[in-house]
Amino acid sequence: MIEDAWARASIGTNRPGVAYMTLRNTGTDPVTLVGLETPLAMMPDIHETTTDSNGVSSMGPVGEINISPGESVSLEPGGMHAMLMRLQAKMIEGETFQLTLNFADGGTLTVDVPIFGIAALGPEG
Ligand SMILES: [Cu+2]
């Protein structure tokens, strides 16, 4: 299940958008998140921000995310995030969009993601 999904408003469409959430595996089998889909962006992907020993941060695709039964994985500012590349529309505060998560077993889960302000830090805005 997905908890506390949220996203930040975007300035325009020529920079990627970003969304965060917590994924909790409430089942008895491990699940693997393999990809994202959304009508809002042509190339959504899961990224992770890492900071090297010089304090320089960069980000890149993380590929698959494995979640054991009873475990949860958080996508949050400074860590993993859903990167929404090639936005098809501006992300406007107060609106929501649909994000579909694709799992390795062929299952999908679609969540409505509310869009908060451009400087929001969490699901409370
Ligand atoms: Cu990113």
PDB file of N, CA, C and O and ligand atoms in Angstrom, residues 16-18 45-49 58-61 79-85, ligand 1:
ATOM      1  N   PRO A  16      12.105  18.515 -14.704  1.00  0.00           N
ATOM      2  CA  PRO A  16      11.328  17.383 -14.204  1.00  0.00           C
ATOM      3  C   PRO A  16      10.588  17.718 -12.921  1.00  0.00           C
ATOM      4  O   PRO A  16      11.021  18.554 -12.137  1.00  0.00           O
ATOM      5  N   GLY A  17       9.455  17.046 -12.735  1.00  0.00           N
ATOM      6  CA  GLY A  17       8.729  17.149 -11.484  1.00  0.00           C
ATOM      7  C   GLY A  17       9.209  16.063 -10.540  1.00  0.00           C
ATOM      8  O   GLY A  17       9.986  15.186 -10.916  1.00  0.00           O
ATOM      9  N   VAL A  18       8.755  16.155  -9.296  1.00  0.00           N
ATOM     10  CA  VAL A  18       9.199  15.172  -8.313  1.00  0.00           C
ATOM     11  C   VAL A  18       8.029  14.818  -7.399  1.00  0.00           C
ATOM     12  O   VAL A  18       7.196  15.662  -7.083  1.00  0.00           O
ATOM     13  N   ASP A  45      10.628   7.933 -13.497  1.00  0.00           N
ATOM     14  CA  ASP A  45      11.604   6.937 -13.056  1.00  0.00           C
ATOM     15  C   ASP A  45      11.890   7.155 -11.576  1.00  0.00           C
ATOM     16  O   ASP A  45      11.649   8.233 -11.044  1.00  0.00           O
ATOM     17  N   ILE A  46      12.383   6.122 -10.937  1.00  0.00           N
ATOM     18  CA  ILE A  46      12.738   6.260  -9.529  1.00  0.00           C
ATOM     19  C   ILE A  46      14.216   6.605  -9.428  1.00  0.00           C
ATOM     20  O   ILE A  46      15.061   5.930 -10.007  1.00  0.00           O
ATOM     21  N   HIS A  47      14.486   7.684  -8.732  1.00  0.00           N
ATOM     22  CA  HIS A  47      15.852   8.176  -8.573  1.00  0.00           C
ATOM     23  C   HIS A  47      16.261   8.121  -7.115  1.00  0.00           C
ATOM     24  O   HIS A  47      15.423   8.120  -6.222  1.00  0.00           O
ATOM     25  N   GLU A  48      17.557   8.132  -6.904  1.00  0.00           N
ATOM     26  CA  GLU A  48      18.066   8.284  -5.553  1.00  0.00           C
ATOM     27  C   GLU A  48      19.115   9.379  -5.544  1.00  0.00           C
ATOM     28  O   GLU A  48      19.992   9.425  -6.411  1.00  0.00           O
ATOM     29  N   THR A  49      18.992  10.263  -4.551  1.00  0.00           N
ATOM     30  CA  THR A  49      19.995  11.306  -4.374  1.00  0.00           C
ATOM     31  C   THR A  49      21.073  10.774  -3.441  1.00  0.00           C
ATOM     32  O   THR A  49      20.777  10.240  -2.375  1.00  0.00           O
ATOM     33  N   SER A  58      24.369  14.068  -6.114  1.00  0.00           N
ATOM     34  CA  SER A  58      23.956  13.785  -7.483  1.00  0.00           C
ATOM     35  C   SER A  58      22.839  12.773  -7.399  1.00  0.00           C
ATOM     36  O   SER A  58      22.564  12.223  -6.342  1.00  0.00           O
ATOM     37  N   MET A  59      22.168  12.551  -8.512  1.00  0.00           N
ATOM     38  CA  MET A  59      21.112  11.550  -8.470  1.00  0.00           C
ATOM     39  C   MET A  59      21.086  10.732  -9.738  1.00  0.00           C
ATOM     40  O   MET A  59      21.568  11.149 -10.773  1.00  0.00           O
ATOM     41  N   GLY A  60      20.541   9.552  -9.606  1.00  0.00           N
ATOM     42  CA  GLY A  60      20.447   8.669 -10.752  1.00  0.00           C
ATOM     43  C   GLY A  60      19.395   7.615 -10.505  1.00  0.00           C
ATOM     44  O   GLY A  60      18.898   7.481  -9.388  1.00  0.00           O
ATOM     45  N   PRO A  61      19.045   6.878 -11.556  1.00  0.00           N
ATOM     46  CA  PRO A  61      18.025   5.844 -11.429  1.00  0.00           C
ATOM     47  C   PRO A  61      18.445   4.755 -10.447  1.00  0.00           C
ATOM     48  O   PRO A  61      19.616   4.386 -10.405  1.00  0.00           O
ATOM     49  N   GLY A  79      16.465  11.751  -0.524  1.00  0.00           N
ATOM     50  CA  GLY A  79      16.702  10.324  -0.740  1.00  0.00           C
ATOM     51  C   GLY A  79      16.102   9.889  -2.056  1.00  0.00           C
ATOM     52  O   GLY A  79      16.283  10.539  -3.074  1.00  0.00           O
ATOM     53  N   MET A  80      15.378   8.789  -1.990  1.00  0.00           N
ATOM     54  CA  MET A  80      14.739   8.327  -3.210  1.00  0.00           C
ATOM     55  C   MET A  80      13.521   9.181  -3.543  1.00  0.00           C
ATOM     56  O   MET A  80      12.867   9.718  -2.655  1.00  0.00           O
ATOM     57  N   HIS A  81      13.248   9.310  -4.823  1.00  0.00           N
ATOM     58  CA  HIS A  81      12.094  10.102  -5.253  1.00  0.00           C
ATOM     59  C   HIS A  81      11.617   9.593  -6.604  1.00  0.00           C
ATOM     60  O   HIS A  81      12.361   8.946  -7.330  1.00  0.00           O
ATOM     61  N   ALA A  82      10.367   9.886  -6.892  1.00  0.00           N
ATOM     62  CA  ALA A  82       9.841   9.605  -8.219  1.00  0.00           C
ATOM     63  C   ALA A  82      10.130  10.827  -9.076  1.00  0.00           C
ATOM     64  O   ALA A  82       9.621  11.913  -8.818  1.00  0.00           O
ATOM     65  N   MET A  83      11.007  10.651 -10.069  1.00  0.00           N
ATOM     66  CA  MET A  83      11.382  11.752 -10.941  1.00  0.00           C
ATOM     67  C   MET A  83      10.458  11.714 -12.142  1.00  0.00           C
ATOM     68  O   MET A  83      10.340  10.674 -12.796  1.00  0.00           O
ATOM     69  N   LEU A  84       9.804  12.817 -12.398  1.00  0.00           N
ATOM     70  CA  LEU A  84       8.827  12.870 -13.486  1.00  0.00           C
ATOM     71  C   LEU A  84       9.422  13.659 -14.640  1.00  0.00           C
ATOM     72  O   LEU A  84       9.312  14.878 -14.702  1.00  0.00           O
ATOM     73  N   MET A  85      10.097  12.936 -15.517  1.00  0.00           N
ATOM     74  CA  MET A  85      10.794  13.585 -16.616  1.00  0.00           C
ATOM     75  C   MET A  85       9.889  13.720 -17.831  1.00  0.00           C
ATOM     76  O   MET A  85       9.036  12.894 -18.077  1.00  0.00           O
TER      77      MET A  85
HETATM   78 CU    CU B   1      15.833  12.700  -9.635  1.00  0.00          CU
END
